Coordinates of C-alpha atoms in Angstrom, one line a residue:
M525 CA 13.2 20.9 1.1
G526 CA 12.4 19.5 -2.0
S527 CA 13.1 16.3 -3.7
I528 CA 16.1 15.7 -6.4
I529 CA 13.1 14.2 -8.9
Y530 CA 12.4 17.8 -9.3
D531 CA 15.8 18.6 -10.5
H532 CA 15.5 16.0 -13.2
L533 CA 11.3 16.7 -13.9
N534 CA 11.6 20.6 -14.1
N535 CA 13.7 19.5 -17.7
S536 CA 11.2 17.3 -18.7
L537 CA 8.4 17.2 -20.9
L538 CA 6.6 15.0 -18.3
L539 CA 6.1 18.2 -15.7
D540 CA 5.1 20.7 -18.4
A541 CA 1.6 21.7 -17.2
S542 CA 0.0 22.0 -20.6
L543 CA 1.3 18.8 -22.1
I544 CA -0.1 17.2 -18.7
A545 CA -3.4 19.3 -19.3
S546 CA -3.8 17.7 -23.2
Q547 CA -2.7 14.3 -21.6
F548 CA 0.4 14.3 -24.1
Q549 CA -1.2 15.2 -27.2
G550 CA 1.1 16.2 -30.1
V551 CA 4.2 14.5 -28.5
A552 CA 5.2 11.5 -30.2
E553 CA 5.3 7.9 -28.5
S554 CA 8.9 7.4 -29.3
E555 CA 9.6 10.8 -27.5
L556 CA 7.4 10.2 -24.4
R557 CA 8.9 6.9 -24.0
Q558 CA 12.4 8.3 -24.3
A559 CA 11.2 10.7 -21.5
L560 CA 9.8 7.9 -19.1
Q561 CA 13.2 5.9 -19.6
Q562 CA 15.3 9.1 -18.7
Y563 CA 13.1 9.4 -16.0
R564 CA 13.8 5.5 -14.8
N565 CA 17.4 6.1 -15.5
F566 CA 17.7 8.8 -13.3
C567 CA 16.2 7.4 -10.5
I568 CA 17.8 4.1 -10.7
S569 CA 21.2 6.3 -10.7
H570 CA 20.1 8.2 -7.7
F571 CA 18.6 5.8 -5.8
D572 CA 20.9 6.4 -2.6
Q573 CA 19.9 10.0 -2.7
L574 CA 16.6 9.2 -3.3
L575 CA 16.6 6.7 0.2
E576 CA 18.2 9.5 1.7
E577 CA 15.6 11.8 1.5
V578 CA 13.1 9.2 3.1
S579 CA 15.3 8.5 6.1
P580 CA 13.9 8.4 9.6
E581 CA 13.5 11.8 11.6
T582 CA 13.8 11.6 15.1
G583 CA 10.3 12.7 16.7
K584 CA 8.4 12.7 13.7
L585 CA 5.4 10.6 12.7
R586 CA 5.9 9.1 9.8
L587 CA 4.2 6.4 7.8
Y588 CA 4.4 4.6 4.5
I589 CA 0.9 4.3 2.4
G590 CA 2.0 2.5 -0.8
D591 CA 0.3 2.7 -3.9
F592 CA -2.8 3.9 -2.7
A593 CA -2.5 7.2 -1.7
D594 CA -5.0 10.1 -2.9
Q595 CA -5.5 13.7 -2.1
R596 CA -8.2 13.3 0.4
L597 CA -6.4 11.0 2.6
L598 CA -3.5 13.8 2.2
K599 CA -5.9 16.4 3.3
Q600 CA -7.2 13.9 6.2
G601 CA -3.8 13.4 7.6
A602 CA -2.3 17.1 7.1
F603 CA -2.8 18.1 10.7
Y604 CA -1.8 14.8 12.4
L605 CA 1.1 13.4 10.0
D606 CA 4.7 14.6 10.0
T607 CA 5.6 12.7 6.7
V608 CA 3.6 10.5 4.4
I609 CA 5.8 8.3 2.2
M610 CA 4.3 6.8 -1.3
S611 CA 5.5 4.9 -4.1
D612 CA 6.5 6.8 -7.3
P613 CA 3.6 6.7 -9.5
L614 CA 5.3 7.8 -12.4
F615 CA 7.9 5.6 -12.0
K616 CA 6.2 2.4 -12.2
L617 CA 4.9 3.2 -15.5
T618 CA 8.6 3.1 -16.5
E619 CA 9.2 -1.3 -16.1
P620 CA 10.3 -2.3 -19.4
Q621 CA 8.7 -4.9 -21.7
H622 CA 8.5 -8.0 -20.8
K623 CA 8.4 -10.9 -23.8
I624 CA 6.1 -13.2 -21.5
T625 CA 3.8 -10.8 -20.7
S626 CA 3.7 -9.3 -24.3
V627 CA 2.8 -13.0 -25.8
W628 CA 0.1 -14.1 -23.0
S629 CA -1.6 -10.7 -23.5
E630 CA -1.7 -11.1 -27.5
A631 CA -3.0 -14.5 -27.3
M632 CA -5.4 -13.6 -24.7
G633 CA -7.1 -11.1 -26.6
V634 CA -6.7 -8.8 -23.6
P635 CA -4.5 -5.1 -23.6
H636 CA -0.9 -5.2 -23.6
P637 CA 0.1 -4.2 -20.0
H638 CA 3.5 -2.2 -21.9
E639 CA 1.5 -0.3 -24.4
L640 CA 1.9 3.2 -23.6
N641 CA -1.3 4.4 -22.0
R642 CA -1.4 8.5 -22.2
V643 CA -4.0 8.6 -19.9
E644 CA -2.0 6.8 -17.1
V645 CA 0.8 8.8 -17.8
T646 CA -0.9 11.8 -17.5
Q647 CA -2.7 10.7 -14.1
A648 CA 0.8 10.2 -12.6
A649 CA 2.5 13.4 -13.8
R650 CA -0.6 15.2 -12.8
I651 CA 0.1 13.6 -9.2
L652 CA 3.8 14.8 -9.1
H653 CA 2.9 18.1 -10.7
S654 CA 0.1 18.9 -8.1
Y655 CA 2.0 17.3 -5.1
R656 CA 5.1 19.9 -5.6
S657 CA 4.1 21.8 -2.7
L658 CA 3.5 19.0 -0.5
V659 CA 7.4 17.5 -1.3
A660 CA 8.8 21.1 -0.9
S661 CA 7.0 21.4 2.5
G662 CA 8.4 17.7 3.8
Y663 CA 5.0 16.4 4.0
V664 CA 5.3 14.0 1.0
R665 CA 8.0 11.8 -0.2
F666 CA 7.8 9.9 -3.1
F667 CA 10.3 6.8 -3.7
P668 CA 10.9 3.8 -6.6
T669 CA 9.3 0.9 -4.6
S670 CA 7.9 -0.7 -7.6
L671 CA 11.2 -1.4 -8.7
E672 CA 11.1 -4.5 -6.0
N673 CA 7.8 -5.5 -8.0
E674 CA 9.0 -5.5 -11.6
A675 CA 8.9 -8.9 -13.4
P676 CA 12.1 -10.9 -13.4
T677 CA 13.6 -11.7 -17.0
E678 CA 12.3 -15.2 -16.5
L679 CA 9.2 -15.9 -14.7
P680 CA 8.8 -18.9 -12.4
F681 CA 6.3 -21.6 -13.2
Y682 CA 4.1 -23.1 -10.4
A683 CA 2.6 -26.7 -10.8
P684 CA 1.6 -27.3 -7.0
S685 CA 0.8 -30.7 -6.6
D686 CA -1.5 -29.5 -3.4
G687 CA -2.9 -26.6 -5.2
F688 CA -1.2 -24.0 -3.0
E689 CA -2.5 -25.5 0.1
N690 CA 0.6 -25.0 2.0
I691 CA 1.5 -21.7 0.9
L692 CA 0.7 -19.8 4.1
P693 CA 0.3 -21.3 7.7
P694 CA -3.2 -22.5 8.1
H695 CA -4.6 -19.8 10.2
L696 CA -3.9 -17.3 7.9
L697 CA -5.1 -18.8 4.7
A698 CA -8.5 -19.6 6.4
L699 CA -8.9 -16.1 7.3
Y700 CA -8.3 -15.3 3.4
K701 CA -10.3 -18.3 2.2
D702 CA -13.1 -16.7 4.5
S703 CA -13.0 -13.5 3.2
A704 CA -12.6 -14.3 -0.8
N705 CA -14.8 -12.9 -3.3
V706 CA -15.0 -15.0 -6.4
K707 CA -17.2 -13.8 -9.7
S708 CA -16.9 -14.7 -13.3
V709 CA -15.5 -12.9 -15.6
V710 CA -16.9 -12.8 -19.2
S711 CA -15.8 -11.4 -22.7
T712 CA -17.6 -8.4 -24.7
P713 CA -17.0 -6.4 -27.5
K714 CA -15.5 -3.5 -25.0
G715 CA -13.6 -5.9 -23.1
L716 CA -13.6 -8.1 -20.0
L717 CA -16.7 -7.6 -17.6
I718 CA -16.8 -9.2 -14.1
Q719 CA -20.4 -10.4 -13.2
R720 CA -22.0 -10.3 -9.9
H721 CA -22.3 -13.7 -9.5
L722 CA -19.8 -17.3 -9.7
E723 CA -20.8 -20.0 -12.4
I724 CA -18.8 -22.5 -14.2
G725 CA -16.6 -20.7 -16.8
R726 CA -13.4 -20.0 -17.6
R727 CA -12.6 -16.9 -16.2
I728 CA -12.7 -15.8 -12.6
H729 CA -12.0 -12.7 -10.4
V730 CA -10.7 -12.9 -7.1
D731 CA -10.4 -10.2 -4.5
F732 CA -10.4 -10.0 -0.5
D733 CA -11.4 -6.5 0.0
G734 CA -11.2 -4.8 -3.5
K735 CA -12.9 -1.8 -2.6
D736 CA -10.2 -1.1 0.2
S737 CA -6.7 -2.1 -1.3
G738 CA -7.2 -1.9 -5.0
L739 CA -5.4 -5.4 -5.1
T740 CA -7.7 -7.7 -7.4
F741 CA -6.9 -10.7 -9.1
G742 CA -7.5 -12.3 -12.5
Y743 CA -7.5 -15.9 -13.9
D744 CA -7.7 -17.7 -17.0
L745 CA -8.7 -21.9 -17.1
I746 CA -6.6 -22.7 -20.4
Q747 CA -5.4 -26.0 -21.9
Q748 CA -2.2 -26.5 -22.2
E749 CA 0.2 -29.3 -23.1
T750 CA 3.8 -30.0 -23.1
V751 CA 5.4 -29.9 -26.9
A752 CA 9.3 -30.2 -25.6
L753 CA 11.2 -30.5 -22.5
D754 CA 14.8 -30.2 -21.8
R755 CA 15.6 -31.6 -18.6
E756 CA 19.5 -30.6 -19.0
S757 CA 18.5 -26.6 -19.5
G758 CA 15.5 -26.9 -17.5
V759 CA 13.4 -25.3 -20.9
V760 CA 9.7 -26.4 -21.5
K761 CA 7.7 -25.1 -24.5
M762 CA 4.0 -25.6 -24.3
R763 CA 1.2 -24.9 -26.1
M764 CA -1.6 -23.1 -24.8
H765 CA -5.4 -22.3 -25.8
M766 CA -8.6 -21.3 -24.6
P767 CA -11.1 -23.9 -25.5
T768 CA -14.6 -23.2 -26.2
T769 CA -16.0 -26.1 -24.2
L770 CA -16.9 -25.7 -20.0
P771 CA -14.6 -27.5 -17.8
T772 CA -16.5 -30.1 -15.4
K773 CA -17.9 -29.1 -11.9
E774 CA -15.3 -31.0 -10.0
F775 CA -12.2 -29.4 -12.1
F776 CA -13.8 -26.2 -11.7
D777 CA -14.2 -26.4 -8.3
A778 CA -10.3 -27.4 -7.6
W779 CA -9.1 -24.5 -10.0
V780 CA -11.2 -21.8 -8.0
S781 CA -9.8 -23.1 -5.0
Q782 CA -6.4 -23.1 -6.2
S783 CA -6.6 -19.5 -7.7
I784 CA -7.9 -18.1 -4.0
N785 CA -4.8 -19.6 -2.4
S786 CA -2.3 -18.0 -5.1
S787 CA -4.3 -14.8 -4.8
A788 CA -3.5 -15.3 -0.9
R789 CA 0.0 -15.7 -1.8
Q790 CA 0.1 -12.7 -3.7
H791 CA -2.0 -10.6 -1.6
F792 CA 0.5 -11.6 1.2
E793 CA 3.8 -10.6 -0.5
R794 CA 2.8 -7.4 -1.6
L795 CA 1.9 -6.7 2.2
H796 CA 5.2 -8.3 3.3
A797 CA 7.1 -5.8 0.4
D798 CA 4.7 -3.0 1.7
I799 CA 6.1 -3.7 5.4
R800 CA 10.0 -4.4 4.5
W801 CA 9.9 -0.8 2.8
S802 CA 8.5 0.9 6.2
A803 CA 11.3 -1.1 7.9
K804 CA 13.6 0.6 5.3
F805 CA 11.9 3.8 5.8
G806 CA 11.6 3.9 9.7
A807 CA 7.9 4.6 9.2
Q808 CA 4.8 3.1 10.3
Y809 CA 2.6 1.4 7.7
L810 CA -0.8 2.7 7.4
T811 CA -3.4 0.8 5.6
R812 CA -7.2 1.9 5.0
S813 CA -8.2 -2.0 4.7
Q814 CA -9.9 -3.7 7.2
F815 CA -8.9 -7.1 5.7
A816 CA -5.3 -5.9 5.2
A817 CA -5.3 -5.0 9.0
S818 CA -6.4 -8.2 10.1
V819 CA -3.8 -10.1 8.5
L820 CA -0.9 -8.2 10.2
D821 CA -2.9 -8.9 13.4
Y822 CA -2.4 -12.5 13.2
T823 CA 0.6 -14.4 15.0
D824 CA 2.9 -16.9 13.2
S825 CA 1.7 -19.7 15.6
A826 CA -1.1 -18.6 17.6
L827 CA -4.9 -18.4 16.9
P828 CA -6.2 -14.7 16.5
S829 CA -8.3 -15.0 19.7
S830 CA -4.9 -15.1 21.9
I831 CA -4.0 -11.5 20.8
Q832 CA -4.5 -8.8 23.3
S833 CA -4.5 -6.0 21.0
S834 CA -6.4 -6.0 17.7
T835 CA -6.9 -3.0 14.9
S836 CA -10.9 -3.0 16.0
S837 CA -10.1 -2.3 19.7
G838 CA -6.0 -1.4 19.6
W839 CA -4.4 0.5 22.4
L840 CA -5.2 3.7 20.6
N841 CA -8.1 4.7 18.6
L842 CA -8.5 8.2 18.0
D843 CA -11.5 10.1 16.0
L844 CA -9.6 12.9 14.4
T845 CA -11.8 15.9 12.7
I846 CA -11.0 16.3 9.1
F847 CA -11.7 18.9 6.6
N848 CA -12.3 17.2 3.1
D849 CA -13.8 20.5 1.4
V850 CA -10.7 22.7 2.5
S851 CA -8.0 23.4 0.1
M852 CA -4.6 21.6 0.8
E853 CA -2.9 25.2 0.4
R854 CA -5.1 26.4 3.6
L855 CA -4.7 23.1 5.6
L856 CA -0.7 23.5 5.1
A857 CA -1.0 27.0 6.1
A858 CA -3.1 26.2 9.1
R859 CA -0.3 23.1 9.9
A860 CA 2.0 25.5 10.1
D861 CA 0.5 28.3 12.1
E862 CA -1.0 26.4 14.6
E863 CA 1.2 25.0 17.6
A864 CA -1.4 22.6 18.8
F865 CA -1.2 20.4 15.7
R866 CA 2.9 20.0 15.9
R867 CA 2.4 19.2 20.0
F868 CA -0.3 16.7 18.8
R869 CA 2.1 14.8 16.3
L870 CA 5.2 14.9 18.8
Q871 CA 3.2 13.6 21.4
L872 CA 1.6 11.0 19.6
E873 CA 5.1 9.7 18.2
K874 CA 6.4 9.9 21.9
H875 CA 3.7 7.9 23.4
F876 CA 3.5 5.3 20.6
R877 CA 7.5 5.1 20.8
E878 CA 7.4 4.3 24.3
I879 CA 4.4 1.9 24.4
R880 CA 6.2 -0.1 21.3
F881 CA 9.5 -0.1 23.7
E882 CA 7.7 -1.6 26.8
A883 CA 7.8 -5.4 26.9
D884 CA 6.1 -5.7 30.0
P885 CA 2.2 -6.2 29.6
E886 CA 1.1 -4.6 32.7
K887 CA 3.6 -1.2 32.4
R888 CA 2.3 -1.4 28.6
R889 CA -1.5 -0.9 29.9
Q890 CA -0.4 1.8 32.0
K891 CA 1.3 3.5 29.5
T892 CA -1.4 2.9 27.3
E893 CA -4.1 4.3 29.7
N894 CA -1.6 7.5 30.2
A895 CA -1.2 8.2 26.4
M896 CA -4.6 7.7 25.9
H897 CA -5.5 10.4 28.8
E898 CA -2.9 12.8 27.5
L899 CA -3.8 12.6 23.8
V900 CA -7.7 12.6 24.2
D901 CA -8.0 14.8 27.3
I902 CA -5.2 17.6 26.5
Q903 CA -3.5 17.3 23.3
L904 CA -7.1 16.8 21.0
N905 CA -8.7 19.3 23.2
E906 CA -5.4 21.7 22.1
V907 CA -6.5 20.5 18.8
D908 CA -10.1 21.2 18.6
S909 CA -9.4 24.7 20.4
A910 CA -6.7 25.4 17.1
I911 CA -10.0 24.1 15.1
Q912 CA -11.9 26.9 16.2
R913 CA -9.8 29.5 15.9
L914 CA -8.8 28.6 12.5
R915 CA -12.8 28.1 11.8
R916 CA -13.2 31.8 13.2
K917 CA -10.7 33.1 11.2
G918 CA -12.3 32.0 8.2
V919 CA -9.2 29.4 7.6
L920 CA -11.5 26.6 7.7
S921 CA -15.1 26.6 6.6
G922 CA -17.8 23.7 6.1
V923 CA -18.6 20.5 8.1
G924 CA -15.8 18.7 10.0
V925 CA -16.0 15.0 9.9
L926 CA -14.4 12.1 11.8
V927 CA -11.7 9.7 10.5
S928 CA -10.4 7.2 13.0
L929 CA -7.0 6.5 13.6
A930 CA -6.1 3.1 15.0
A931 CA -2.9 1.7 15.9
A932 CA -1.9 -1.8 16.9
T933 CA 1.0 -3.0 18.1
A934 CA 2.1 -6.8 18.8
T935 CA 1.5 -7.7 22.2
S936 CA 1.1 -11.4 22.6
G937 CA 4.4 -13.4 21.0
A938 CA 5.5 -13.1 17.5
S939 CA 3.0 -11.3 15.3
L940 CA 3.2 -11.5 11.5
I941 CA 4.1 -7.8 11.0
A942 CA 7.2 -8.4 13.8
T943 CA 8.3 -11.4 12.2
M944 CA 8.4 -9.4 8.6
C945 CA 10.4 -7.2 10.2
A946 CA 13.0 -9.2 12.0
T947 CA 13.3 -11.1 8.8
Y948 CA 14.1 -8.0 6.6
A949 CA 16.5 -6.8 9.3
G950 CA 18.5 -10.1 9.0
Y951 CA 17.4 -11.8 12.4
K952 CA 16.9 -15.6 12.3
T953 CA 13.8 -14.8 14.9
F954 CA 11.6 -12.2 16.3
E955 CA 13.3 -12.6 19.8
E956 CA 16.7 -11.6 18.4
Y957 CA 15.2 -9.0 16.5
R958 CA 13.0 -7.5 19.7
I959 CA 16.3 -8.1 22.1
S960 CA 18.5 -5.9 19.8
A961 CA 15.5 -3.5 18.5
K962 CA 13.7 -3.0 21.6
E963 CA 10.9 -2.3 20.0
S964 CA 7.4 -3.7 19.0
P965 CA 6.8 -3.1 15.0
S966 CA 3.4 -1.8 14.5
F967 CA 0.9 -0.6 11.7
F968 CA -1.9 2.0 11.4
L969 CA -5.7 1.6 10.0
W970 CA -7.4 4.5 8.7
R971 CA -10.7 4.8 8.6
T972 CA -13.3 7.2 7.5
L973 CA -16.5 7.4 10.1
G974 CA -18.4 9.9 8.0
R975 CA -20.0 11.1 11.2
K976 CA -20.3 15.1 11.6
R977 CA -18.2 16.3 14.4
T978 CA -19.9 17.8 17.4

């Protein structure tokens, strides 16, 4: 099956195994940059073909997992997922230099965001090289989704009079505020260091579930003054510097509050982008972040207590056996040989689709019970039997542990994920989208439980 990106990379130094092993030592920076630019040009010029590679497939359980994929998750899903679509890690490193961010980085004494980082290039190239067999089997697909997140030529300048207090619906912003973890940041000879606490200063770090999502946000409280303002052209020239004096507590607290709100906006916009890509790929969205799942579970107009289905006790909550210590090659071979895994994926997608098509709450409940009965009592029993056969054959070894696959769908009104999909599809309201698509959007929450399978 493969992918056309390898048609290009097979003739590129970026996929040379010996160069990857040496972190491209001996390769001139100009040559490495040229290779990245050529890869960027190839992906952009073949964008429609790459989109065709990730087009929906009937009867296949397809999930989009964005930027935060790793081989551990892919190994865990090998038996239970048909296709995993992820953002191309190499394409993300081809973003052109941006004048504003260049000047800002130099002024603030932080690493230039567009300096060629051979370690990052090596890591991305190693992923594409090592996942070649996963792409060939159709289990993994890469797509340059980061193209949408690249900085525009002209960056917007925000000057909110309300401190971004109206940036999101009140109940949703409250969720972000309650979950915000803010810490001080100090400058050291080795770079910026995140402290374990928050105190008055001019650098802070904000995250909501940094460990799970990898999304964190940093802010500098700088001093700025307007040098020139041309109202006709809309061009403003400003002078900025980092004072050595501390701000007042009142000013600091207001800045921290605005920074939390700004971080909430950025986090939500990234989540929104992931949902749009999922809709475009005809895939479900998978997250390992309990916080992200909580955000998606909120409705636009109702309080979370009114939602009948949540990620913690959603309609589907299956404990699946995974083997972290078994090679990816063995898992893929076992996946191909054992029909039980294919039947499980087929039935999971079938039941999931039927429940999402059902608008009547009572019928949905009955279908949910039937689905859980078949999946747990029949399909998972077959899967367990297949695992035992593979153990006896010596294909699988070690201790199997559990992961929890929880699926949530909109069951009361227009959920955020539903409204996102409706907006992406060009509908004015979720109701128009529902009538047309006859389907409730959904997402998965993937959690490693760490319990041994008995």
